[in-house]
PDB file of C-alpha atoms and ligand atoms in Angstrom:
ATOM      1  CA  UNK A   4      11.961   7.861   2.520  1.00 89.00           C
ATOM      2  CA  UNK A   5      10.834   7.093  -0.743  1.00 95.00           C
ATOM      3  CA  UNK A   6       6.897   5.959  -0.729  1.00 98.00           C
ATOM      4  CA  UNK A   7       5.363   4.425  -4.194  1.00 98.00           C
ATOM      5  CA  UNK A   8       1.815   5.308  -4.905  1.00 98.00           C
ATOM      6  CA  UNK A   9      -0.813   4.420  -7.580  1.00 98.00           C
ATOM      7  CA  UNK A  10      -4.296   3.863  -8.019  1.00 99.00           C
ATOM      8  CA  UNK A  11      -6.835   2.236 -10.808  1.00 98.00           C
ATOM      9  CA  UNK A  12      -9.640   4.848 -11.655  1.00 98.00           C
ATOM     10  CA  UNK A  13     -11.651   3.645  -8.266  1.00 98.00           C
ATOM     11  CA  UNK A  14      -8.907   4.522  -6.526  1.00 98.00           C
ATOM     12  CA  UNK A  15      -7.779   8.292  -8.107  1.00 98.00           C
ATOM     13  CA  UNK A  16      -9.538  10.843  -5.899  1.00 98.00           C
ATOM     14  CA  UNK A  17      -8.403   8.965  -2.580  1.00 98.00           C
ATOM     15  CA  UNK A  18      -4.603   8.441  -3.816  1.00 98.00           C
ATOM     16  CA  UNK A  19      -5.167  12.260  -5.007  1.00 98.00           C
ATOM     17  CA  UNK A  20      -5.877  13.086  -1.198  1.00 98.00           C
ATOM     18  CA  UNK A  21      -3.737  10.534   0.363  1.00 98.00           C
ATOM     19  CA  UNK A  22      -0.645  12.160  -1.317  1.00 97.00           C
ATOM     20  CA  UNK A  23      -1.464  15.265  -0.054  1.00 96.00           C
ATOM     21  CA  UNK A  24      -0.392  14.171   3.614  1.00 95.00           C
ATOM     22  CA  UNK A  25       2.996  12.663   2.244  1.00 95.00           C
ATOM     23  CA  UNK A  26       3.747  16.094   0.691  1.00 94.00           C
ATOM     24  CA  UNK A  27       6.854  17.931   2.340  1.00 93.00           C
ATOM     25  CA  UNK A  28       7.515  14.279   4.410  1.00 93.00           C
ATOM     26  CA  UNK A  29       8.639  12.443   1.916  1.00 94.00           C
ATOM     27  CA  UNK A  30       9.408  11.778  -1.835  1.00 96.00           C
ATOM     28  CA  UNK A  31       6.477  10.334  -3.436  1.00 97.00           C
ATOM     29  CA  UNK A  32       6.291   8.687  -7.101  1.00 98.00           C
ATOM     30  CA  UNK A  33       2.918   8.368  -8.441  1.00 98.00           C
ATOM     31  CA  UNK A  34       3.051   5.934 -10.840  1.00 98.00           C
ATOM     32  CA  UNK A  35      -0.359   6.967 -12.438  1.00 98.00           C
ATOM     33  CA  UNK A  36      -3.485   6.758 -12.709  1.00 98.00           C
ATOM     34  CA  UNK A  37      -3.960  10.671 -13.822  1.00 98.00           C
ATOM     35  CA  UNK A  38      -7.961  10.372 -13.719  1.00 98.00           C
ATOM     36  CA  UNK A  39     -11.372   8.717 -12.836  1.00 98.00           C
ATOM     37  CA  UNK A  40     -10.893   7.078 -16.831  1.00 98.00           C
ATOM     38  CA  UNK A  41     -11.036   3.133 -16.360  1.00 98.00           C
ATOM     39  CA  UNK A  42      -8.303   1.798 -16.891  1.00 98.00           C
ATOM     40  CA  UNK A  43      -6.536  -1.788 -15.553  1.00 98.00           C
ATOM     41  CA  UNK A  44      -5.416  -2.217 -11.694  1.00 98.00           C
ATOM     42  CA  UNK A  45      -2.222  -4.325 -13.071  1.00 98.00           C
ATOM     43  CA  UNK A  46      -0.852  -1.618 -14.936  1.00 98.00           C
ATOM     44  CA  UNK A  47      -0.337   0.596 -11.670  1.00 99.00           C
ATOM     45  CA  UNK A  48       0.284  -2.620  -9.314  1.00 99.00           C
ATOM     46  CA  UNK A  49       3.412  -3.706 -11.000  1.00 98.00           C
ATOM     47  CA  UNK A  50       5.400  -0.734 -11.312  1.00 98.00           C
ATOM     48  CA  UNK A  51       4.735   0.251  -7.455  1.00 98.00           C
ATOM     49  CA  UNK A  52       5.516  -3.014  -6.519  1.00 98.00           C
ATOM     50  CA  UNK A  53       8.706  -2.842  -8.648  1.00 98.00           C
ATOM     51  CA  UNK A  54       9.677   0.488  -7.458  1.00 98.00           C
ATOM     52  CA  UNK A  55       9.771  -1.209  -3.954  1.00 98.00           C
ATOM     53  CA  UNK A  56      11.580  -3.721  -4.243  1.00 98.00           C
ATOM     54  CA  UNK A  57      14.242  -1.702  -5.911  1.00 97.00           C
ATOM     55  CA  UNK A  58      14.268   0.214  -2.676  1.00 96.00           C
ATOM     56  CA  UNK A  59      16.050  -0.719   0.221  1.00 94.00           C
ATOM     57  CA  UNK A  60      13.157  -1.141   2.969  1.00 91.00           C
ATOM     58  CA  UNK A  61      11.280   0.681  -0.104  1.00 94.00           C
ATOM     59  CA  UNK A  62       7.680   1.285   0.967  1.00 98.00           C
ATOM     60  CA  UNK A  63       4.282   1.406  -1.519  1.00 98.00           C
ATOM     61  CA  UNK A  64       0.486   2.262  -1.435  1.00 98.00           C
ATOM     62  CA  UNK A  65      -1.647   0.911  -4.027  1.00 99.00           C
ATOM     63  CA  UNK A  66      -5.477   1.350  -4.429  1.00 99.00           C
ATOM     64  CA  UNK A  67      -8.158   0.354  -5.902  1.00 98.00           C
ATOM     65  CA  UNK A  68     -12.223  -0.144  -5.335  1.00 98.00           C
ATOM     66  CA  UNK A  69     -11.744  -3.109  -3.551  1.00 98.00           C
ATOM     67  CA  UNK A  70      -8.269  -3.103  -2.925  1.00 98.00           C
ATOM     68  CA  UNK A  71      -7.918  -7.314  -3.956  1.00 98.00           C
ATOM     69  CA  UNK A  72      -6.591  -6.608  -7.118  1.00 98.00           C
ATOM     70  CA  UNK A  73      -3.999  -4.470  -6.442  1.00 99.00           C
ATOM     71  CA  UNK A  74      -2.702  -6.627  -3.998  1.00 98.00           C
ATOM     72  CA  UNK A  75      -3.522 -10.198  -6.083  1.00 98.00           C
ATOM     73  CA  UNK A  76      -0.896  -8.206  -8.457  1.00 98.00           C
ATOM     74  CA  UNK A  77       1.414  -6.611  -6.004  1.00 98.00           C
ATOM     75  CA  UNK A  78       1.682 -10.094  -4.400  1.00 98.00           C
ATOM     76  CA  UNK A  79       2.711 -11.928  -7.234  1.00 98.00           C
ATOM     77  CA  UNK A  80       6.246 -10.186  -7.297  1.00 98.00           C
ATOM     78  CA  UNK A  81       8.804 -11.958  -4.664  1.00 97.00           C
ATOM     79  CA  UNK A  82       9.782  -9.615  -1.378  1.00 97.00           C
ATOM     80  CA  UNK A  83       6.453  -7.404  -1.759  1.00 98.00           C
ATOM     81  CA  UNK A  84       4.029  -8.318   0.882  1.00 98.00           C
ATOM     82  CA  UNK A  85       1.478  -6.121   0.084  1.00 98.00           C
ATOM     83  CA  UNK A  86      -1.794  -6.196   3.121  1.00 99.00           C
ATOM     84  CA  UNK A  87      -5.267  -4.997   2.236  1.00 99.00           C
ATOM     85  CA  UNK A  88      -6.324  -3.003   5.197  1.00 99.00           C
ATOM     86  CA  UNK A  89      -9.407  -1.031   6.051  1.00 98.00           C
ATOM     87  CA  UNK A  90      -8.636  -0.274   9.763  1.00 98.00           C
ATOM     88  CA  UNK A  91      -5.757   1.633  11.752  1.00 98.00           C
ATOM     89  CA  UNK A  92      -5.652  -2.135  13.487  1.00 98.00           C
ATOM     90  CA  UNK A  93      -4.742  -3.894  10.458  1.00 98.00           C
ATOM     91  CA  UNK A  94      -2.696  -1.173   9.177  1.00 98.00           C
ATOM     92  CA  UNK A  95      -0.921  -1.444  12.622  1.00 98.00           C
ATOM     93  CA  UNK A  96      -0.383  -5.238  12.569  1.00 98.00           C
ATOM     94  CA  UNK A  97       0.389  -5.550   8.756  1.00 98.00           C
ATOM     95  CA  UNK A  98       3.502  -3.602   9.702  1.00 98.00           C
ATOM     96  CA  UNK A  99       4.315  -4.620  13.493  1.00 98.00           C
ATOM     97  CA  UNK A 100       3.487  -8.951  12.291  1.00 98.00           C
ATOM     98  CA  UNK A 101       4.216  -9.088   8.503  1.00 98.00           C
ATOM     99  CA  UNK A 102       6.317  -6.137   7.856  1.00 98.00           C
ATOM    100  CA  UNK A 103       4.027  -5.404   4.775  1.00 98.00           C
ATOM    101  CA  UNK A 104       5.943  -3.040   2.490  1.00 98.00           C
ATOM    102  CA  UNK A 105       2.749  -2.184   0.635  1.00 98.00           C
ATOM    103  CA  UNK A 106      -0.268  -0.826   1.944  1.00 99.00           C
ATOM    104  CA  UNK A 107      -3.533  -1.200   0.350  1.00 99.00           C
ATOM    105  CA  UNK A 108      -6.430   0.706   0.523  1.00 99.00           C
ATOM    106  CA  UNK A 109     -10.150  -0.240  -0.502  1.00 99.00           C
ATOM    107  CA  UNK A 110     -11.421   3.148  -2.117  1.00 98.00           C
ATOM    108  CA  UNK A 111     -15.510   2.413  -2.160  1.00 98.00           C
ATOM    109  CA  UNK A 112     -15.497   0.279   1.118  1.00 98.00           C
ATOM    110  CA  UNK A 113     -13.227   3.160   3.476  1.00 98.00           C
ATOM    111  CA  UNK A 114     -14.290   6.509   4.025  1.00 98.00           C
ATOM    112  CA  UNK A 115     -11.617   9.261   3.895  1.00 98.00           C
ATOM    113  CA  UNK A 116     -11.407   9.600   7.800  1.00 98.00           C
ATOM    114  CA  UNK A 117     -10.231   5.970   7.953  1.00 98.00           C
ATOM    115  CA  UNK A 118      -8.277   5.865   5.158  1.00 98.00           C
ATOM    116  CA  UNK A 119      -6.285   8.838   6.959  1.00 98.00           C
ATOM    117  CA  UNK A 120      -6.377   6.764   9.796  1.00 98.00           C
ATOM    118  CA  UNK A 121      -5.052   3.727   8.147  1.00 98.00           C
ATOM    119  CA  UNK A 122      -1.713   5.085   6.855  1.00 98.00           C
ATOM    120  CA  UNK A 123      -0.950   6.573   9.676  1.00 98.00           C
ATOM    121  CA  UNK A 124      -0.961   3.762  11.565  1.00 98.00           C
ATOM    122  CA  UNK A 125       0.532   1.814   8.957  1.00 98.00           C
ATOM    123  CA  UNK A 126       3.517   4.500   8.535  1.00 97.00           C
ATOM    124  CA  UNK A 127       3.893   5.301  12.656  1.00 97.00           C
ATOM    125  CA  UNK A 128       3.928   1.347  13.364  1.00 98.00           C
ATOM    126  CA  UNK A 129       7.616  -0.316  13.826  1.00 98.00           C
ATOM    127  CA  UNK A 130       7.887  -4.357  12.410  1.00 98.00           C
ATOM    128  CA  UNK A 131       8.466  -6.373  15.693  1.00 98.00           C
ATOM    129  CA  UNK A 132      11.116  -8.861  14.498  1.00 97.00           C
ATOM    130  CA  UNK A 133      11.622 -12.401  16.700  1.00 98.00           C
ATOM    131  CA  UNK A 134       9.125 -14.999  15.220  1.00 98.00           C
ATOM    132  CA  UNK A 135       7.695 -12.871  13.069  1.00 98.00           C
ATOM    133  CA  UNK A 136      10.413 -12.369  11.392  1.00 98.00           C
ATOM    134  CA  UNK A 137      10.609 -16.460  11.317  1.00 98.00           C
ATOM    135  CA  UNK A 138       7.172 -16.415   9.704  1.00 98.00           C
ATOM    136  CA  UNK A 139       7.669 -14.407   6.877  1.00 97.00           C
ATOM    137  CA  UNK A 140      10.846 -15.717   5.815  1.00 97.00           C
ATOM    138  CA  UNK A 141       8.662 -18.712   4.635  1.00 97.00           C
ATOM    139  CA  UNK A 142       6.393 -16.395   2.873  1.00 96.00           C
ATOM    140  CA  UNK A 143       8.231 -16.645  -0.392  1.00 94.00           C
ATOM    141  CA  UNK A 144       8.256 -20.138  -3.006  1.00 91.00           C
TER     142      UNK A 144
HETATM  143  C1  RB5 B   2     -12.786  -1.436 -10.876  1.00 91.03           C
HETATM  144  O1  RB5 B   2     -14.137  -1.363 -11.224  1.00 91.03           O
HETATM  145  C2  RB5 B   2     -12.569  -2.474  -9.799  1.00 91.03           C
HETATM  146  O2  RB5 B   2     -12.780  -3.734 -10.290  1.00 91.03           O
HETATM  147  C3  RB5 B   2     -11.176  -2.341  -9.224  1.00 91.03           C
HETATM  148  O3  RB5 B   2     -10.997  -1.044  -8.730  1.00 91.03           O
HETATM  149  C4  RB5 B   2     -10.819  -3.248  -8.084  1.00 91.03           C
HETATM  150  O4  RB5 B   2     -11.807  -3.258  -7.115  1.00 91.03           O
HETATM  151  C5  RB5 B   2     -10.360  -4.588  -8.447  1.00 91.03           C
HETATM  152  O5  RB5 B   2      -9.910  -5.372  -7.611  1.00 91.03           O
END
């Protein structure tokens, strides 16, 4: 499996860490940032998201300080559904109820333990199909 990673500035040192458990499981394309310089959520957002949906069942994690921006962006592109989550819970139920296909991470508001946490219950949970299924279908305009 191919996962698609990036990060704004707020977001480096955890995507930094956060790649290092993906190492040796799967391929992993960081699509930037490179360091704690500011730069613009977007210009990460869109090409993870992209890289996704040129995937089939492609898989992404974007973050940022808060995480909304990356997934305001993320969100915008049709077939990404792209869930802020700052528990193993949510991380579970984004993938098991809305078969999110990005995960996003707040980087100031999680601490590493439950970041850790998060993707692996995002990444160990299975989508559950049947209505859900149903539901997000109408997702998309
Ligand atoms: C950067 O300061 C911050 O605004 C950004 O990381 C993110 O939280 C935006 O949604």
């Amino acid at each position: 499996m191919k996962i698609y990673i990036g990060s704004d500035h707020a977001g480096f040192d955890l995507k930094e860490r956060i790649k290092r458990l993906f190492e040796g499981k799967f391929e992993i394309v960081d699509v930037g940032t490179d360091s704690s310089e500011s730069v613009d959520y977007p210009d990460f957002a869109h090409p993870v998201a992209e890289g996704v949906l040129k995937e089939t069942d492609g898989v992404g994690v974007l973050i940022c300080g808060t995480g909304n921006g990356m997934a305001m962006t993320a969100n915008k592109h049709a077939g990404i559904r792209a869930a802020l989550c700052w528990s193993p819970e949510i991380a579970a139920l984004a993938k098991q109820h809305n078969n999110a296909n990005i995960l996003v991470l707040p980087a100031r508001f999680i601490s590493y333990e439950t970041a850790v946490e998060t993707v692996n219950a995002f990444f160990n949970a299975v989508f559950e199909g049947g209505r859900h299924q149903r539901r997000i279908e109408k997702i998309n305009l």
